[in-house]
Amino acid sequence: MRLITCENYAEMSKAAGLMVAGQIALKPNSVLGLATGSTPEGLYAELSRMYANKDLDFSEVKTFNLDEYYPIDRANDQSYYYFMNQHLYSKVNLKAENVHIPNGSAANAEAECVAYDKLIDDNCGIDLQILGIGNNGHIAFNEPAGELSAGTHLVKLTENTIEANSRFFASADDVPRTALTSGMATIMKARKIILMVSGANKREPLAKLLAGKITTDCPVTMLSMHSDVTIIADKAAMGG
Ligand code: F6R
């Protein structure tokens, strides 16, 4: 694992933006794995800025997002589809047919999950996966548990995650209780991973990852087993 320490959130976002831009420059038809949440917002702003400056072209890029609430309509302003559209899709020249997010309004969640993994495989897998961490150590919505799932699956969100994500909703009661999420194998099969970590509330899971012990109680620690992980963390996440 490579560790890049940045002064703050803005620097972290810039560093990640340069790496994603480098990936696209080297392979214009890259398959990117993307995350939602506060962590990658600055990265998406960087990518949008580079596109606006004609430094980046997304016309051949394909994207697969990690997760989506379930059930939720993509037009709902709390859906992850809505978030991605607001922060990236509407800002760059990604083709509509090249962006993918688990379908939060699929009638059959299980069939949707199987189809989603197959679609990633049919596109030859993910070249570069962007990840954030939950303050409980989750990646995507793989929550701390005795067992973790390999493939994309329907998951019950923990109270910790519902509480953390309630900042985007009118109240914690409005946060969906379940989600469709990439599994641990879906993530670990990505050829390269960039883990972005910002803020003091991520110190604990980051420290566990850096300690090099692996436990399903802190799913991000599994990344120790991946051969190409770059962690971009700001000073607050590193402990000041
Ligand atoms: C979102 C995702 C989650 C977030 C995590 C951190 O697609 O996969 O694992 O990365 O919950 O969220 P933020 O960045 O809002 O702190």
CSV table of C-alpha atoms and ligand atoms in Angstrom, one decimal:
chain,number,residue,atom,x,y,z
A,1,MET,CA,0.0,0.0,0.0
A,2,ARG,CA,1.2,3.5,-0.8
A,3,LEU,CA,0.3,6.3,1.5
A,4,ILE,CA,0.1,9.9,0.4
A,5,THR,CA,-0.5,12.4,3.2
A,6,CYS,CA,-2.1,15.7,2.2
A,7,GLU,CA,-2.5,18.9,4.1
A,8,ASN,CA,-6.2,19.0,3.8
A,9,TYR,CA,-9.4,18.0,1.9
A,10,ALA,CA,-8.6,20.2,-1.1
A,11,GLU,CA,-5.1,18.7,-1.5
A,12,MET,CA,-6.5,15.2,-1.2
A,13,SER,CA,-9.1,15.9,-3.9
A,14,LYS,CA,-6.4,17.3,-6.2
A,15,ALA,CA,-4.1,14.4,-5.7
A,16,ALA,CA,-6.9,11.9,-6.5
A,17,GLY,CA,-8.0,14.0,-9.5
A,18,LEU,CA,-4.5,13.8,-11.0
A,19,MET,CA,-4.4,10.1,-10.5
A,20,VAL,CA,-7.7,9.5,-12.1
A,21,ALA,CA,-6.7,11.9,-15.0
A,22,GLY,CA,-3.5,9.9,-15.4
A,23,GLN,CA,-5.5,6.6,-15.6
A,24,ILE,CA,-7.8,8.1,-18.3
A,25,ALA,CA,-4.8,9.5,-20.2
A,26,LEU,CA,-3.1,6.1,-20.2
A,27,LYS,CA,-6.3,4.2,-21.0
A,28,PRO,CA,-9.0,6.4,-22.5
A,29,ASN,CA,-11.6,3.6,-22.3
A,30,SER,CA,-10.9,2.9,-18.6
A,31,VAL,CA,-13.6,1.3,-16.4
A,32,LEU,CA,-13.8,3.4,-13.2
A,33,GLY,CA,-15.4,2.3,-10.0
A,34,LEU,CA,-16.9,5.3,-8.2
A,35,ALA,CA,-18.1,6.1,-4.8
A,36,THR,CA,-20.6,8.7,-3.4
A,37,GLY,CA,-20.6,10.7,-0.2
A,38,SER,CA,-18.7,13.8,1.0
A,39,THR,CA,-15.2,12.3,0.5
A,40,PRO,CA,-15.2,12.2,-3.4
A,41,GLU,CA,-17.2,15.4,-4.0
A,42,GLY,CA,-13.9,17.5,-4.3
A,43,LEU,CA,-12.5,14.8,-6.7
A,44,TYR,CA,-15.5,15.1,-8.9
A,45,ALA,CA,-15.2,18.9,-8.9
A,46,GLU,CA,-11.5,18.4,-10.0
A,47,LEU,CA,-12.4,16.1,-12.8
A,48,SER,CA,-15.2,18.4,-13.9
A,49,ARG,CA,-12.7,21.3,-13.9
A,50,MET,CA,-10.2,19.3,-16.0
A,51,TYR,CA,-12.9,18.4,-18.5
A,52,ALA,CA,-14.0,22.1,-18.7
A,53,ASN,CA,-10.4,23.0,-19.4
A,54,LYS,CA,-10.3,20.4,-22.2
A,55,ASP,CA,-7.6,18.5,-20.2
A,56,LEU,CA,-9.7,15.3,-19.9
A,57,ASP,CA,-12.1,13.4,-22.1
A,58,PHE,CA,-14.6,10.9,-20.7
A,59,SER,CA,-16.1,9.9,-24.1
A,60,GLU,CA,-14.9,6.3,-23.8
A,61,VAL,CA,-14.8,6.0,-20.0
A,62,LYS,CA,-17.2,3.6,-18.3
A,63,THR,CA,-18.2,3.9,-14.7
A,64,PHE,CA,-19.7,1.6,-12.1
A,65,ASN,CA,-20.8,3.0,-8.8
A,66,LEU,CA,-20.4,0.9,-5.6
A,67,ASP,CA,-23.8,1.2,-4.2
A,68,GLU,CA,-27.4,2.6,-4.1
A,69,TYR,CA,-30.1,2.8,-1.5
A,70,TYR,CA,-32.9,0.3,-1.9
A,71,PRO,CA,-35.6,0.9,-2.5
A,72,ILE,CA,-35.2,4.3,-4.0
A,73,ASP,CA,-36.1,6.0,-7.3
A,74,ARG,CA,-33.2,7.5,-9.2
A,75,ALA,CA,-35.1,10.8,-9.5
A,76,ASN,CA,-35.2,11.0,-5.7
A,77,ASP,CA,-32.7,13.7,-4.7
A,78,GLN,CA,-31.2,11.4,-2.0
A,79,SER,CA,-30.5,8.6,-4.5
A,80,TYR,CA,-26.9,8.0,-5.4
A,81,TYR,CA,-27.8,8.3,-9.0
A,82,TYR,CA,-29.0,11.8,-8.3
A,83,PHE,CA,-25.7,12.6,-6.5
A,84,MET,CA,-23.6,11.3,-9.3
A,85,ASN,CA,-25.6,13.2,-11.9
A,86,GLN,CA,-25.3,16.4,-9.9
A,87,HIS,CA,-21.5,16.0,-9.2
A,88,LEU,CA,-20.2,14.3,-12.3
A,89,TYR,CA,-22.4,13.0,-15.1
A,90,SER,CA,-24.0,16.3,-15.9
A,91,LYS,CA,-20.5,18.0,-15.8
A,92,VAL,CA,-18.5,15.9,-18.2
A,93,ASN,CA,-18.9,14.0,-21.4
A,94,LEU,CA,-19.6,10.6,-20.0
A,95,LYS,CA,-22.1,8.8,-22.3
A,96,ALA,CA,-25.4,7.9,-20.6
A,97,GLU,CA,-25.0,4.2,-21.6
A,98,ASN,CA,-21.6,4.1,-20.0
A,99,VAL,CA,-22.6,5.0,-16.5
A,100,HIS,CA,-23.9,2.3,-14.1
A,101,ILE,CA,-25.3,2.3,-10.6
A,102,PRO,CA,-27.2,-0.6,-9.0
A,103,ASN,CA,-30.9,0.0,-9.8
A,104,GLY,CA,-32.6,1.1,-6.5
A,105,SER,CA,-36.0,0.5,-8.0
A,106,ALA,CA,-35.4,-3.0,-9.4
A,107,ALA,CA,-38.4,-5.2,-8.6
A,108,ASN,CA,-36.0,-8.1,-7.8
A,109,ALA,CA,-33.0,-7.0,-5.7
A,110,GLU,CA,-31.3,-10.3,-5.9
A,111,ALA,CA,-31.5,-10.5,-9.7
A,112,GLU,CA,-30.3,-6.9,-10.0
A,113,CYS,CA,-27.2,-7.7,-7.9
A,114,VAL,CA,-26.3,-10.8,-10.0
A,115,ALA,CA,-26.8,-8.8,-13.2
A,116,TYR,CA,-24.7,-5.9,-11.9
A,117,ASP,CA,-21.7,-8.2,-11.1
A,118,LYS,CA,-22.1,-9.8,-14.5
A,119,LEU,CA,-22.1,-6.4,-16.2
A,120,ILE,CA,-18.8,-5.5,-14.5
A,121,ASP,CA,-17.3,-8.8,-15.6
A,122,ASP,CA,-18.6,-8.4,-19.2
A,123,ASN,CA,-16.8,-5.0,-19.2
A,124,CYS,CA,-13.5,-6.8,-18.3
A,125,GLY,CA,-13.6,-5.6,-14.6
A,126,ILE,CA,-12.7,-2.3,-13.0
A,127,ASP,CA,-9.4,-0.6,-13.8
A,128,LEU,CA,-9.4,1.9,-11.0
A,129,GLN,CA,-11.7,1.9,-8.0
A,130,ILE,CA,-12.3,5.0,-5.9
A,131,LEU,CA,-13.2,4.3,-2.3
A,132,GLY,CA,-14.2,6.2,0.9
A,133,ILE,CA,-14.5,4.7,4.4
A,134,GLY,CA,-17.4,4.8,6.8
A,135,ASN,CA,-16.3,5.9,10.3
A,136,ASN,CA,-17.2,2.3,11.3
A,137,GLY,CA,-14.7,1.0,8.7
A,138,HIS,CA,-17.2,0.0,6.0
A,139,ILE,CA,-16.3,0.2,2.4
A,140,ALA,CA,-19.2,0.5,-0.1
A,141,PHE,CA,-21.9,-0.7,2.3
A,142,ASN,CA,-20.0,-3.7,3.5
A,143,GLU,CA,-20.7,-3.2,7.2
A,144,PRO,CA,-18.7,-4.6,10.1
A,145,ALA,CA,-19.9,-8.2,10.7
A,146,GLY,CA,-18.8,-11.7,11.4
A,147,GLU,CA,-19.0,-12.5,7.7
A,148,LEU,CA,-18.8,-10.4,4.6
A,149,SER,CA,-20.3,-11.0,1.2
A,150,ALA,CA,-18.2,-11.5,-1.9
A,151,GLY,CA,-20.6,-10.3,-4.6
A,152,THR,CA,-23.1,-7.4,-5.0
A,153,HIS,CA,-25.9,-7.9,-2.5
A,154,LEU,CA,-28.8,-6.4,-0.6
A,155,VAL,CA,-27.6,-5.2,2.8
A,156,LYS,CA,-29.2,-3.9,6.0
A,157,LEU,CA,-27.5,-0.6,7.0
A,158,THR,CA,-26.2,-0.4,10.6
A,159,GLU,CA,-27.5,2.2,13.0
A,160,ASN,CA,-24.0,3.9,12.8
A,161,THR,CA,-24.3,4.3,9.0
A,162,ILE,CA,-28.0,5.5,9.2
A,163,GLU,CA,-26.9,8.0,11.8
A,164,ALA,CA,-23.9,9.2,9.7
A,165,ASN,CA,-25.9,9.5,6.5
A,166,SER,CA,-28.9,11.2,8.2
A,167,ARG,CA,-27.0,14.5,7.6
A,168,PHE,CA,-28.2,14.3,4.0
A,169,PHE,CA,-31.9,13.6,4.9
A,170,ALA,CA,-34.6,15.6,6.8
A,171,SER,CA,-34.1,13.1,9.7
A,172,ALA,CA,-32.6,9.7,10.5
A,173,ASP,CA,-36.1,8.2,10.1
A,174,ASP,CA,-36.0,9.1,6.4
A,175,VAL,CA,-32.7,7.2,5.7
A,176,PRO,CA,-33.5,4.0,3.8
A,177,ARG,CA,-32.7,0.9,5.9
A,178,THR,CA,-31.3,-1.2,3.1
A,179,ALA,CA,-29.1,-0.7,0.1
A,180,LEU,CA,-27.6,-2.6,-2.8
A,181,THR,CA,-23.8,-2.8,-2.5
A,182,SER,CA,-20.8,-4.2,-4.2
A,183,GLY,CA,-19.3,-7.0,-2.2
A,184,MET,CA,-15.8,-7.4,-1.0
A,185,ALA,CA,-14.7,-9.5,-4.0
A,186,THR,CA,-16.3,-7.0,-6.4
A,187,ILE,CA,-14.0,-4.4,-4.8
A,188,MET,CA,-10.9,-6.6,-4.5
A,189,LYS,CA,-11.1,-7.6,-8.1
A,190,ALA,CA,-10.4,-4.0,-9.2
A,191,ARG,CA,-6.9,-3.7,-10.7
A,192,LYS,CA,-6.1,-0.5,-8.8
A,193,ILE,CA,-7.7,1.1,-5.8
A,194,ILE,CA,-7.5,4.6,-4.5
A,195,LEU,CA,-8.8,5.0,-0.9
A,196,MET,CA,-9.6,8.6,0.0
A,197,VAL,CA,-9.7,9.5,3.7
A,198,SER,CA,-10.5,12.9,5.2
A,199,GLY,CA,-11.3,14.1,8.6
A,200,ALA,CA,-10.7,13.1,12.2
A,201,ASN,CA,-13.8,10.9,12.3
A,202,LYS,CA,-12.0,8.5,9.9
A,203,ARG,CA,-8.9,8.2,12.1
A,204,GLU,CA,-9.8,5.0,13.7
A,205,PRO,CA,-10.6,2.9,10.7
A,206,LEU,CA,-7.6,4.3,8.9
A,207,ALA,CA,-5.3,3.4,11.8
A,208,LYS,CA,-6.7,-0.1,11.8
A,209,LEU,CA,-5.9,-0.4,8.1
A,210,LEU,CA,-2.4,0.9,8.5
A,211,ALA,CA,-1.8,-1.5,11.4
A,212,GLY,CA,-1.9,-4.3,8.9
A,213,LYS,CA,-4.3,-6.7,10.8
A,214,ILE,CA,-7.3,-8.0,8.9
A,215,THR,CA,-10.7,-8.3,10.4
A,216,THR,CA,-14.3,-8.4,9.1
A,217,ASP,CA,-15.2,-6.1,12.0
A,218,CYS,CA,-13.4,-3.4,10.1
A,219,PRO,CA,-14.0,-4.2,6.4
A,220,VAL,CA,-11.5,-1.6,5.1
A,221,THR,CA,-8.7,-3.7,6.6
A,222,MET,CA,-9.2,-6.2,3.8
A,223,LEU,CA,-7.5,-3.8,1.5
A,224,SER,CA,-4.2,-4.9,3.0
A,225,MET,CA,-4.5,-8.0,0.8
A,226,HIS,CA,-4.8,-6.0,-2.4
A,227,SER,CA,-1.6,-5.5,-4.4
A,228,ASP,CA,-2.2,-2.0,-5.8
A,229,VAL,CA,-3.8,0.3,-3.2
A,230,THR,CA,-3.0,4.0,-2.9
A,231,ILE,CA,-4.3,5.7,0.3
A,232,ILE,CA,-4.7,9.5,0.0
A,233,ALA,CA,-5.3,10.8,3.5
A,234,ASP,CA,-5.4,14.3,4.9
A,235,LYS,CA,-3.6,15.3,8.1
A,236,ALA,CA,-6.8,15.2,10.1
A,237,ALA,CA,-7.4,11.6,9.2
A,238,MET,CA,-3.8,10.7,10.0
A,239,GLY,CA,-4.1,12.2,13.5
A,240,GLY,CA,-3.0,15.7,13.0
B,1,F6R,C1,-20.5,5.5,-0.9
B,1,F6R,C2,-19.8,4.5,-0.1
B,1,F6R,C3,-19.5,4.6,1.3
B,1,F6R,C4,-18.8,5.9,1.6
B,1,F6R,C5,-18.6,6.1,3.2
B,1,F6R,C6,-18.0,7.4,3.5
B,1,F6R,O1,-20.7,5.1,-2.2
B,1,F6R,O2,-19.4,3.5,-0.7
B,1,F6R,O3,-18.8,3.6,1.8
B,1,F6R,O4,-17.6,6.0,1.0
B,1,F6R,O5,-19.8,5.9,3.8
B,1,F6R,O6,-18.9,8.4,3.3
B,1,F6R,P1,-18.5,9.9,3.4
B,1,F6R,O7,-17.5,10.2,2.3
B,1,F6R,O8,-19.8,10.7,3.2
B,1,F6R,O9,-17.9,10.1,4.7
